[in-house]
Protein backbone atom coordinates (compact mmCIF):
# COMPACT_ATOMS: atom_id res chain seq x y z
CA UNK A 1 68.33 16.40 9.96
CA UNK A 2 64.96 16.16 11.66
CA UNK A 3 62.34 13.58 10.79
CA UNK A 4 59.66 14.98 13.11
CA UNK A 5 58.04 18.10 11.69
CA UNK A 6 57.67 20.50 14.62
CA UNK A 7 55.19 22.62 12.69
CA UNK A 8 52.84 19.64 12.95
CA UNK A 9 54.06 18.62 16.39
CA UNK A 10 54.36 21.89 18.36
CA UNK A 11 56.22 22.16 21.63
CA UNK A 12 55.61 24.67 24.39
CA UNK A 13 58.42 26.00 26.55
CA UNK A 14 58.60 23.87 29.67
CA UNK A 15 57.11 20.77 28.07
CA UNK A 16 58.61 17.63 29.53
CA UNK A 17 59.88 15.57 26.58
CA UNK A 18 61.15 12.00 26.32
CA UNK A 19 63.23 11.20 23.27
CA UNK A 20 63.10 7.40 23.40
CA UNK A 21 65.91 5.64 21.59
CA UNK A 22 67.47 9.04 21.00
CA UNK A 23 70.55 7.76 19.13
CA UNK A 24 72.84 10.69 18.35
CA UNK A 25 70.28 13.08 19.84
CA UNK A 26 69.04 15.12 16.86
CA UNK A 27 65.42 15.45 18.07
CA UNK A 28 66.46 15.89 21.71
CA UNK A 29 68.71 18.80 20.74
CA UNK A 30 65.92 20.49 18.81
CA UNK A 31 63.51 20.10 21.75
CA UNK A 32 66.14 21.58 24.08
CA UNK A 33 66.59 24.58 21.74
CA UNK A 34 62.83 25.07 21.88
CA UNK A 35 62.82 25.38 25.66
CA UNK A 36 61.66 21.91 26.66
CA UNK A 37 62.71 19.86 29.67
CA UNK A 38 64.30 16.99 27.76
CA UNK A 39 65.19 13.44 28.71
CA UNK A 40 67.18 11.64 26.01
CA UNK A 41 67.21 7.88 26.63
CA UNK A 42 69.00 5.12 24.75
CA UNK A 43 70.41 1.70 25.52
CA UNK A 44 73.71 2.59 23.82
CA UNK A 45 75.94 4.00 26.52
CA UNK A 46 78.51 5.40 24.09
CA UNK A 47 75.91 7.43 22.24
CA UNK A 48 74.39 8.66 25.50
CA UNK A 49 77.76 9.95 26.68
CA UNK A 50 78.13 11.86 23.39
CA UNK A 51 74.61 13.30 23.71
CA UNK A 52 75.43 14.43 27.27
CA UNK A 53 78.54 16.23 25.98
CA UNK A 54 76.48 18.03 23.31
CA UNK A 55 73.88 19.06 25.85
CA UNK A 56 76.63 20.56 27.99
CA UNK A 57 78.14 22.34 24.96
CA UNK A 58 74.72 23.75 23.99
CA UNK A 59 74.19 25.06 27.50
CA UNK A 60 77.65 26.64 27.53
CA UNK A 61 76.98 28.27 24.15
CA UNK A 62 73.62 29.65 25.27
CA UNK A 63 71.71 27.71 22.60
CA UNK A 64 68.89 26.74 24.99
CA UNK A 65 66.52 29.31 26.50
CA UNK A 66 66.27 29.94 30.24
CA UNK A 67 64.28 27.21 31.97
CA UNK A 68 65.13 24.49 29.47
CA UNK A 69 66.80 21.38 30.90
CA UNK A 70 68.43 18.36 29.30
CA UNK A 71 69.36 14.93 30.67
CA UNK A 72 70.92 12.01 28.82
CA UNK A 73 70.59 8.55 30.31
CA UNK A 74 70.86 4.85 29.50
CA UNK A 75 67.66 2.86 29.74
CA UNK A 76 65.44 0.06 28.46
CA UNK A 77 62.51 1.05 26.25
CA UNK A 78 60.52 -1.87 27.61
CA UNK A 79 61.08 -0.87 31.23
CA UNK A 80 61.20 2.89 31.42
CA UNK A 81 62.49 4.24 34.77
CA UNK A 82 59.77 6.90 35.08
CA UNK A 83 56.48 7.12 36.97
CA UNK A 84 53.16 7.00 35.15
CA UNK A 85 52.14 10.21 33.31
CA UNK A 86 55.60 11.82 33.55
CA UNK A 87 55.87 13.43 30.12
CA UNK A 88 53.89 15.87 27.96
CA UNK A 89 55.60 14.64 24.78
CA UNK A 90 57.24 11.39 23.66
CA UNK A 91 59.30 11.01 20.48
CA UNK A 92 60.45 7.64 19.14
CA UNK A 93 62.24 7.98 15.80
CA UNK A 94 63.53 5.05 13.69
CA UNK A 95 63.48 2.72 16.69
CA UNK A 96 60.41 0.48 16.66
CA UNK A 97 61.57 -1.47 13.58
CA UNK A 98 64.48 -2.74 15.73
CA UNK A 99 62.44 -4.04 18.69
CA UNK A 100 60.69 -7.44 18.72
CA UNK A 101 58.11 -6.36 21.31
CA UNK A 102 56.89 -3.22 19.61
CA UNK A 103 53.53 -3.46 21.41
CA UNK A 104 55.39 -3.48 24.71
CA UNK A 105 57.30 -0.31 23.75
CA UNK A 106 54.05 1.42 22.78
CA UNK A 107 52.50 0.40 26.09
CA UNK A 108 55.41 1.90 28.03
CA UNK A 109 55.23 5.13 26.04
CA UNK A 110 51.51 5.44 26.75
CA UNK A 111 52.11 4.68 30.42
CA UNK A 112 54.59 7.55 30.90
CA UNK A 113 52.65 10.02 28.74
CA UNK A 114 50.22 12.41 30.42
CA UNK A 115 46.57 12.43 29.30
CA UNK A 116 46.33 14.98 26.53
CA UNK A 117 50.02 14.43 25.71
CA UNK A 118 51.43 13.86 22.24
CA UNK A 119 53.56 11.16 20.65
CA UNK A 120 55.56 11.28 17.41
CA UNK A 121 56.57 7.94 15.88
CA UNK A 122 58.78 7.53 12.82
CA UNK A 123 59.69 4.28 11.04
CA UNK A 124 61.20 3.38 7.65
CA UNK A 125 58.54 3.55 4.97
CA UNK A 126 57.34 0.26 3.50
CA UNK A 127 58.19 0.76 -0.23
CA UNK A 128 61.72 2.17 0.02
CA UNK A 129 62.55 -0.24 2.81
CA UNK A 130 61.38 -3.26 0.79
CA UNK A 131 63.76 -2.22 -1.98
CA UNK A 132 66.65 -2.05 0.52
CA UNK A 133 65.83 -5.51 1.84
CA UNK A 134 65.60 -6.90 -1.70
CA UNK A 135 68.96 -5.44 -2.70
CA UNK A 136 70.94 -6.44 0.39
CA UNK A 137 70.63 -9.01 3.18
CA UNK A 138 73.44 -7.25 4.97
CA UNK A 139 71.29 -4.12 5.27
CA UNK A 140 69.01 -5.71 7.80
CA UNK A 141 70.50 -9.07 8.85
CA UNK A 142 72.84 -7.60 11.44
CA UNK A 143 72.75 -7.57 15.22
CA UNK A 144 70.32 -4.89 16.32
CA UNK A 145 69.16 -4.36 12.73
CA UNK A 146 65.69 -3.95 11.29
CA UNK A 147 63.46 -6.91 12.04
CA UNK A 148 60.24 -5.75 10.37
CA UNK A 149 58.86 -3.40 7.77
CA UNK A 150 55.72 -1.51 8.73
CA UNK A 151 52.89 -0.71 6.37
CA UNK A 152 51.39 2.65 7.27
CA UNK A 153 48.01 1.19 8.16
CA UNK A 154 49.67 -1.49 10.31
CA UNK A 155 51.53 1.09 12.37
CA UNK A 156 48.40 3.22 12.78
CA UNK A 157 46.49 0.11 13.94
CA UNK A 158 49.20 -0.55 16.54
CA UNK A 159 48.92 3.06 17.70
CA UNK A 160 45.16 2.83 18.10
CA UNK A 161 45.35 -0.51 19.87
CA UNK A 162 47.67 1.13 22.42
CA UNK A 163 44.92 3.61 23.24
CA UNK A 164 46.27 6.57 21.27
CA UNK A 165 44.40 8.72 18.73
CA UNK A 166 46.36 9.44 15.52
CA UNK A 167 45.93 12.97 14.20
CA UNK A 168 48.37 13.27 11.32
CA UNK A 169 50.92 11.51 9.09
CA UNK A 170 53.47 12.40 6.42
CA UNK A 171 56.60 11.11 4.72
CA UNK A 172 60.12 12.48 5.01
CA UNK A 173 63.62 12.29 3.50
CA UNK A 174 62.84 11.33 -0.08
CA UNK A 175 66.36 12.32 -1.17
CA UNK A 176 67.78 9.71 1.20
CA UNK A 177 65.99 6.73 -0.35
CA UNK A 178 68.20 6.58 -3.47
CA UNK A 179 71.29 6.89 -1.29
CA UNK A 180 70.34 3.77 0.66
CA UNK A 181 69.43 1.91 -2.53
CA UNK A 182 72.92 2.68 -3.85
CA UNK A 183 74.46 1.59 -0.54
CA UNK A 184 72.57 -1.70 -0.70
CA UNK A 185 73.44 -2.25 -4.38
CA UNK A 186 77.19 -1.56 -4.00
CA UNK A 187 77.59 -2.98 -0.49
CA UNK A 188 76.35 -1.51 2.76
CA UNK A 189 79.90 -1.09 4.08
CA UNK A 190 81.35 0.05 0.73
CA UNK A 191 81.56 3.83 1.07
CA UNK A 192 84.23 4.10 -1.64
CA UNK A 193 81.98 3.23 -4.57
CA UNK A 194 81.82 6.33 -6.76
CA UNK A 195 78.00 6.57 -6.99
CA UNK A 196 77.72 6.22 -3.22
CA UNK A 197 80.42 8.84 -2.55
CA UNK A 198 78.92 11.26 -5.06
CA UNK A 199 75.41 10.96 -3.70
CA UNK A 200 76.64 11.28 -0.12
CA UNK A 201 78.32 14.56 -1.04
CA UNK A 202 75.01 15.77 -2.48
CA UNK A 203 73.21 14.93 0.77
CA UNK A 204 75.82 16.67 2.91
CA UNK A 205 75.58 19.76 0.67
CA UNK A 206 71.80 19.66 0.91
CA UNK A 207 71.83 19.34 4.72
CA UNK A 208 74.36 22.11 5.18
CA UNK A 209 73.13 24.63 2.60
CA UNK A 210 69.42 23.80 2.32
CA UNK A 211 69.17 25.09 -1.24
CA UNK A 212 65.71 25.87 -2.54
CA UNK A 213 66.00 23.44 -5.46
CA UNK A 214 66.60 20.35 -3.32
CA UNK A 215 64.08 21.46 -0.71
CA UNK A 216 61.38 21.73 -3.40
CA UNK A 217 62.46 18.44 -4.97
CA UNK A 218 62.27 16.60 -1.68
CA UNK A 219 58.90 18.12 -0.88
CA UNK A 220 57.56 16.91 -4.21
CA UNK A 221 59.12 13.47 -3.89
CA UNK A 222 58.26 12.75 -0.24
CA UNK A 223 54.77 11.38 -1.02
CA UNK A 224 56.34 9.02 -3.58
CA UNK A 225 59.65 7.78 -2.12
CA UNK A 226 59.98 9.38 1.32
CA UNK A 227 62.37 7.20 3.34
CA UNK A 228 60.45 7.64 6.62
CA UNK A 229 56.80 7.40 7.61
CA UNK A 230 55.85 9.76 10.44
CA UNK A 231 52.72 9.47 12.60
CA UNK A 232 51.47 11.81 15.31
CA UNK A 233 48.99 10.85 18.01
CA UNK A 234 47.52 12.03 21.29
CA UNK A 235 46.67 10.24 24.49
CA UNK A 236 42.99 10.91 25.31
CA UNK A 237 41.97 12.13 28.73
CA UNK A 238 39.66 9.13 28.98
CA UNK A 239 40.59 5.65 27.70
CA UNK A 240 39.27 4.93 24.19
CA UNK A 241 36.43 2.43 24.14
CA UNK A 242 37.82 -0.89 22.94
CA UNK A 243 41.43 0.21 23.16
């Protein structure tokens, strides 16, 4: 399940891509399939080892085109182990809401991005996220949990202050918002509640089968209750005045 829309965020074969806070690797895998030279970085060593295994399996299965490369590594988003202007593309999906120094993370991303390069940032959307917080303290008051909720204009201001130029936004995963509201209402760790189980089965069916009815429903609902807010930006060749 991808949050970044690659029709709005095109990759070229050979692009050097950093998936920052890659988690289970969903965006890194897609970039690898598209012929990129991918670095998937996360502070969670267990997840990184799993991502590395999947990269190896994809290579063995011939899922990545010739010339594509993939590396999984542990690292700190606030102290990236790369030289300046190392990447053509940076993706950071559902990460910034976890990090106290979000301005520091943005600064590091801008540092390692080449002039003319592109960044995709996704965060939980303000409205659906506020409902989750209202329904359940356990949803966000956990170690490593969400520490802030971004308004769209606030995130875009952060992006501009970092010296980037936003060029597009959208919302994603509307069908997932009700699932998380149910989770929060019945208990975040209570997967046995019947409404939660039933809705989870619906989501799995939707992800696996991609039926037209749910695809159209989500497309219609994304502007209203999309779970994620997605912003795309470029790094100018010359620093923005006042950035």
